[in-house]
Amino acid sequence: MASTIGGTPLEHAAQVVESKQQADRKFPVISELLHASSSSEYEGAIPAEWQVVTKQRAVALPDALFEQYDLLECRCFMGLFPEIGRAWITVDHRLFLWNYEDETDFYSFEGQEQIIVSVALVKPRSGVFVEAVTHVLVVATPLEVFLLGVGHRGGARGGEVTLYATQISVAADGVAMTCIAGAHDGRVFMGGNDGGLYEFEYRASDGWLTKRARKVNLTASVASYFVPTFLAGRRDTPALAMAVDDARRLLYVLLQDASIRVYWLGAQGDEFVLVHHHRTVGSAAALLCPQFNEGSEAAPFEIASLHVIPLSESRTLGLVAVTGGGSRLYFSTVQRAQRFYDNAARATADRPEVFEVVHVRLAPDAQPGAATRAALMPRALRVHAAFYGGGTALMAHAWSEDHDAVVGAAPACAQILGRVARQPRASLVELAAAPRVEGRTWAIAELSSGARALNDLATVSATPTRTFAVLTNAGVTVLEQQRPVDMLRALIGQPAVADAQLREFIAAYGLDETCAMCFTLLCADDAAQHSGGMHVLGAARRVLFELGGVPHFAEAPAFPTAATADATGSERIELSGRHNGLAQYLARVLQPIWARAAISAATNDGTRVRVAIATPELVEVQDRLRRLQRFVGSNQRFVPDQLNQMPVQPANSTRPPADATRCWQAESTSLGALYELLVHAVEAISFLCLLADFNLPAISAAMPAEQRQILADITFGRLVCGERAACKELILALIGSQLRQNVSIDSLSDVLSKRCSSLFSVADVALYKALEALHVAGETGEGAETAELARDALALLTGIAGSLSVGQLRDVCASFEALGQHSAVATLALACAKQSDPTDSALSFWGDGAPAGDARETVYRKRMDCYRCVLNMLDKRGASAFEPR
């Protein structure tokens, strides 16, 4: 969106908001941070005692499941199904689904007698199951693979899960399926211990020549079906894990020899073609990074897990492999020439031409410290389970026989932004932590859903947005990723916090960002504020108002920003961190809707328009804005009453304190503009919600085509700052729609005046009530009642005559003429002329000879248009007097 450049306070505030949003958008994507061949820089969290990943709670396995475990005869497996809020556990032939949110609730399935070797939760094929089936559970045994329908109804404490027997199965023929993965369209892929890759194909019913379900060997050649098993020779290496990239239509298969195969599923998702087989992953990593020393004859190179990088996070990087030593290997299927700029790479599901390791991220220490790590130390990690997503890595490291350490790493956003400001390309710096969990880790999964921003500074939520479950043989441990605002809450939530700690935090994240975090805590919803406690809110106020800085003169920077006020000469006023934090928080609250079309065409021919942003999205943003509005309105300490008593310069400044008032006035002006923008944004959202409730597409059908064209694709930012005329036209259309249905507009006027006072003034109320009176008078016909309604309308309009536009005056005069109220035309037109020019500037303009380009000409022309309304009425009356009766 183009910047709304202008000179009004509202336009200045819009520039500030857009500059803050643009700064957030400059945060590099993951591929830009990994531009070199390798990286290894980690930092401890600031303050040091707070880690980037912390334990939220631990839930022990129910005693009943431990009792089942005691009955184990052969095999036991565990895993997580975060999609339905369950952990799964197999004990020989029995399958248990445990609701770790409810802690004790678990579901037992014992409908078959074979040992279960693997389990997976996949998406169902379209048109096969009833609507209640939201997922499909694939259960593999050495004799058969069968499907169970899963119905999940979300809700508190894990929701409800129901299993349905499907009678869909295929023979396994003695092949144990070591891994299973599903695509979003319902395709099910399986890796067998014989080295083959299989697909479980199924449909709603049997066909004439085909069965309802069948197992297809995707990797066998045609000749293999005619060669006896004992003559088949060496088998392929079995698969350890699989990962499906639905957007790029790829299936990644990790084999037991640490090689990776890439299969293309076709542009329509109905093919299976081997396009690459990377057999030397470890050697390729060592070539990119000489410090990478995993793999030897005694301890072969191992890959613990594969993780897809979605297109929303990177267009050039597609896969992450976490090694047994805790390193991360980033792969790309994009040609080298297209990898330099992530945004320029084309998002495509075409057959990939390459598959290669492009970056090696070396492992953090098993015990990360606060010091920056410049080089890799001897390998200390032994990773056996891992998770990667949204830039965050979690790796289960064998700490001891009874405990694992979950080594977590996430981008250090403040340090990265600092480097972006100083150099063209910044490298990845991560915060590392290693909380310990009881037991041996089987699986790690993310519990939170939704978009995952790499820059966790750009947040407006006061509660942690990312949580993870770590399943061990002792239970489930829930971890939270701590954002900077969470670290600040923990810091100021201590009974006694030293100013030195607070200043250390401010030095690490910057005063502006720290103040923005304070607004996030202070403007949280009631539940978040209650969980944090009043002590946290009081401490956040103290940081904001006592440590938030003061406006002061500073030398002009090389790159001035919109958040500073210009001073005379080469000097400028640097506004306080409190002001900039408010601007930053406001910009982030508005970011989801600011540049989006608020109103767009509802039909292809453009004959109707609609509200383009969903009402729940608007309400969510408005709730945050209203909490901010209440906080700012109830705290008058942003600008002190006695300006000259406040310090305005840094301690080391040599400037005299004589310009204190000027600095605070600049801050006060900018704060006032931001508050005005805040109020207008709240009212604009109320207006859009009102239009949605009153069926805008139907209302807009009666509007002129030119007005609909102006409204189409108008952004929310423009609606707030510059399109007041468009809002007036929409209100007129809404009023007209109500009048055509003979519905009183009193309640509508009250709603508009309360929720959208900047769009709907007292004069607007009078105008619309007068229009309603004229409409009713026209429906009534001639008589005393008509004359009384016309007098009421004239009384309303005379009081606001000066605010009427020429077009509105003409329309109202035409209505009076149609009712035969000709004197009302003259009264109203003359009142409009007088109120539009109370100082008679039009008369002086005429007396001065009507000089060209004079500012008084506009007033003169409006007065002449008012008089023409009277003259036109008289001309019509005169012409009608001579018409034959």
Tab-separated table of N, CA, C and O in Angstrom, residues 114 335 408 491 506 510 548 735:
chain	number	residue	atom	x	y	z
A	114	GLN	N	-3.262	-59.112	16.416
A	114	GLN	CA	-1.894	-59.043	15.899
A	114	GLN	C	-1.120	-57.896	16.569
A	114	GLN	O	-1.691	-56.881	16.962
A	335	GLN	N	16.878	-24.170	-8.009
A	335	GLN	CA	18.172	-23.954	-8.654
A	335	GLN	C	18.953	-22.853	-7.942
A	335	GLN	O	18.378	-21.893	-7.411
A	408	GLY	N	16.383	-26.596	23.031
A	408	GLY	CA	15.581	-25.737	22.171
A	408	GLY	C	16.395	-24.594	21.615
A	408	GLY	O	17.303	-24.075	22.269
A	491	LEU	N	10.277	-11.380	34.356
A	491	LEU	CA	11.252	-10.545	35.046
A	491	LEU	C	10.572	-9.583	36.014
A	491	LEU	O	10.931	-9.504	37.196
A	506	ILE	N	16.360	-3.763	28.761
A	506	ILE	CA	16.136	-2.667	27.818
A	506	ILE	C	17.310	-2.538	26.860
A	506	ILE	O	17.141	-2.295	25.656
A	510	GLY	N	16.031	-2.939	23.371
A	510	GLY	CA	15.750	-1.577	22.946
A	510	GLY	C	14.604	-0.985	23.736
A	510	GLY	O	13.651	-1.678	24.122
A	548	GLY	N	10.571	4.959	30.519
A	548	GLY	CA	10.220	5.081	29.105
A	548	GLY	C	10.906	6.201	28.370
A	548	GLY	O	10.652	6.386	27.165
A	735	ILE	N	-29.318	4.832	4.829
A	735	ILE	CA	-30.523	5.552	5.241
A	735	ILE	C	-31.606	5.414	4.173
A	735	ILE	O	-32.782	5.173	4.464
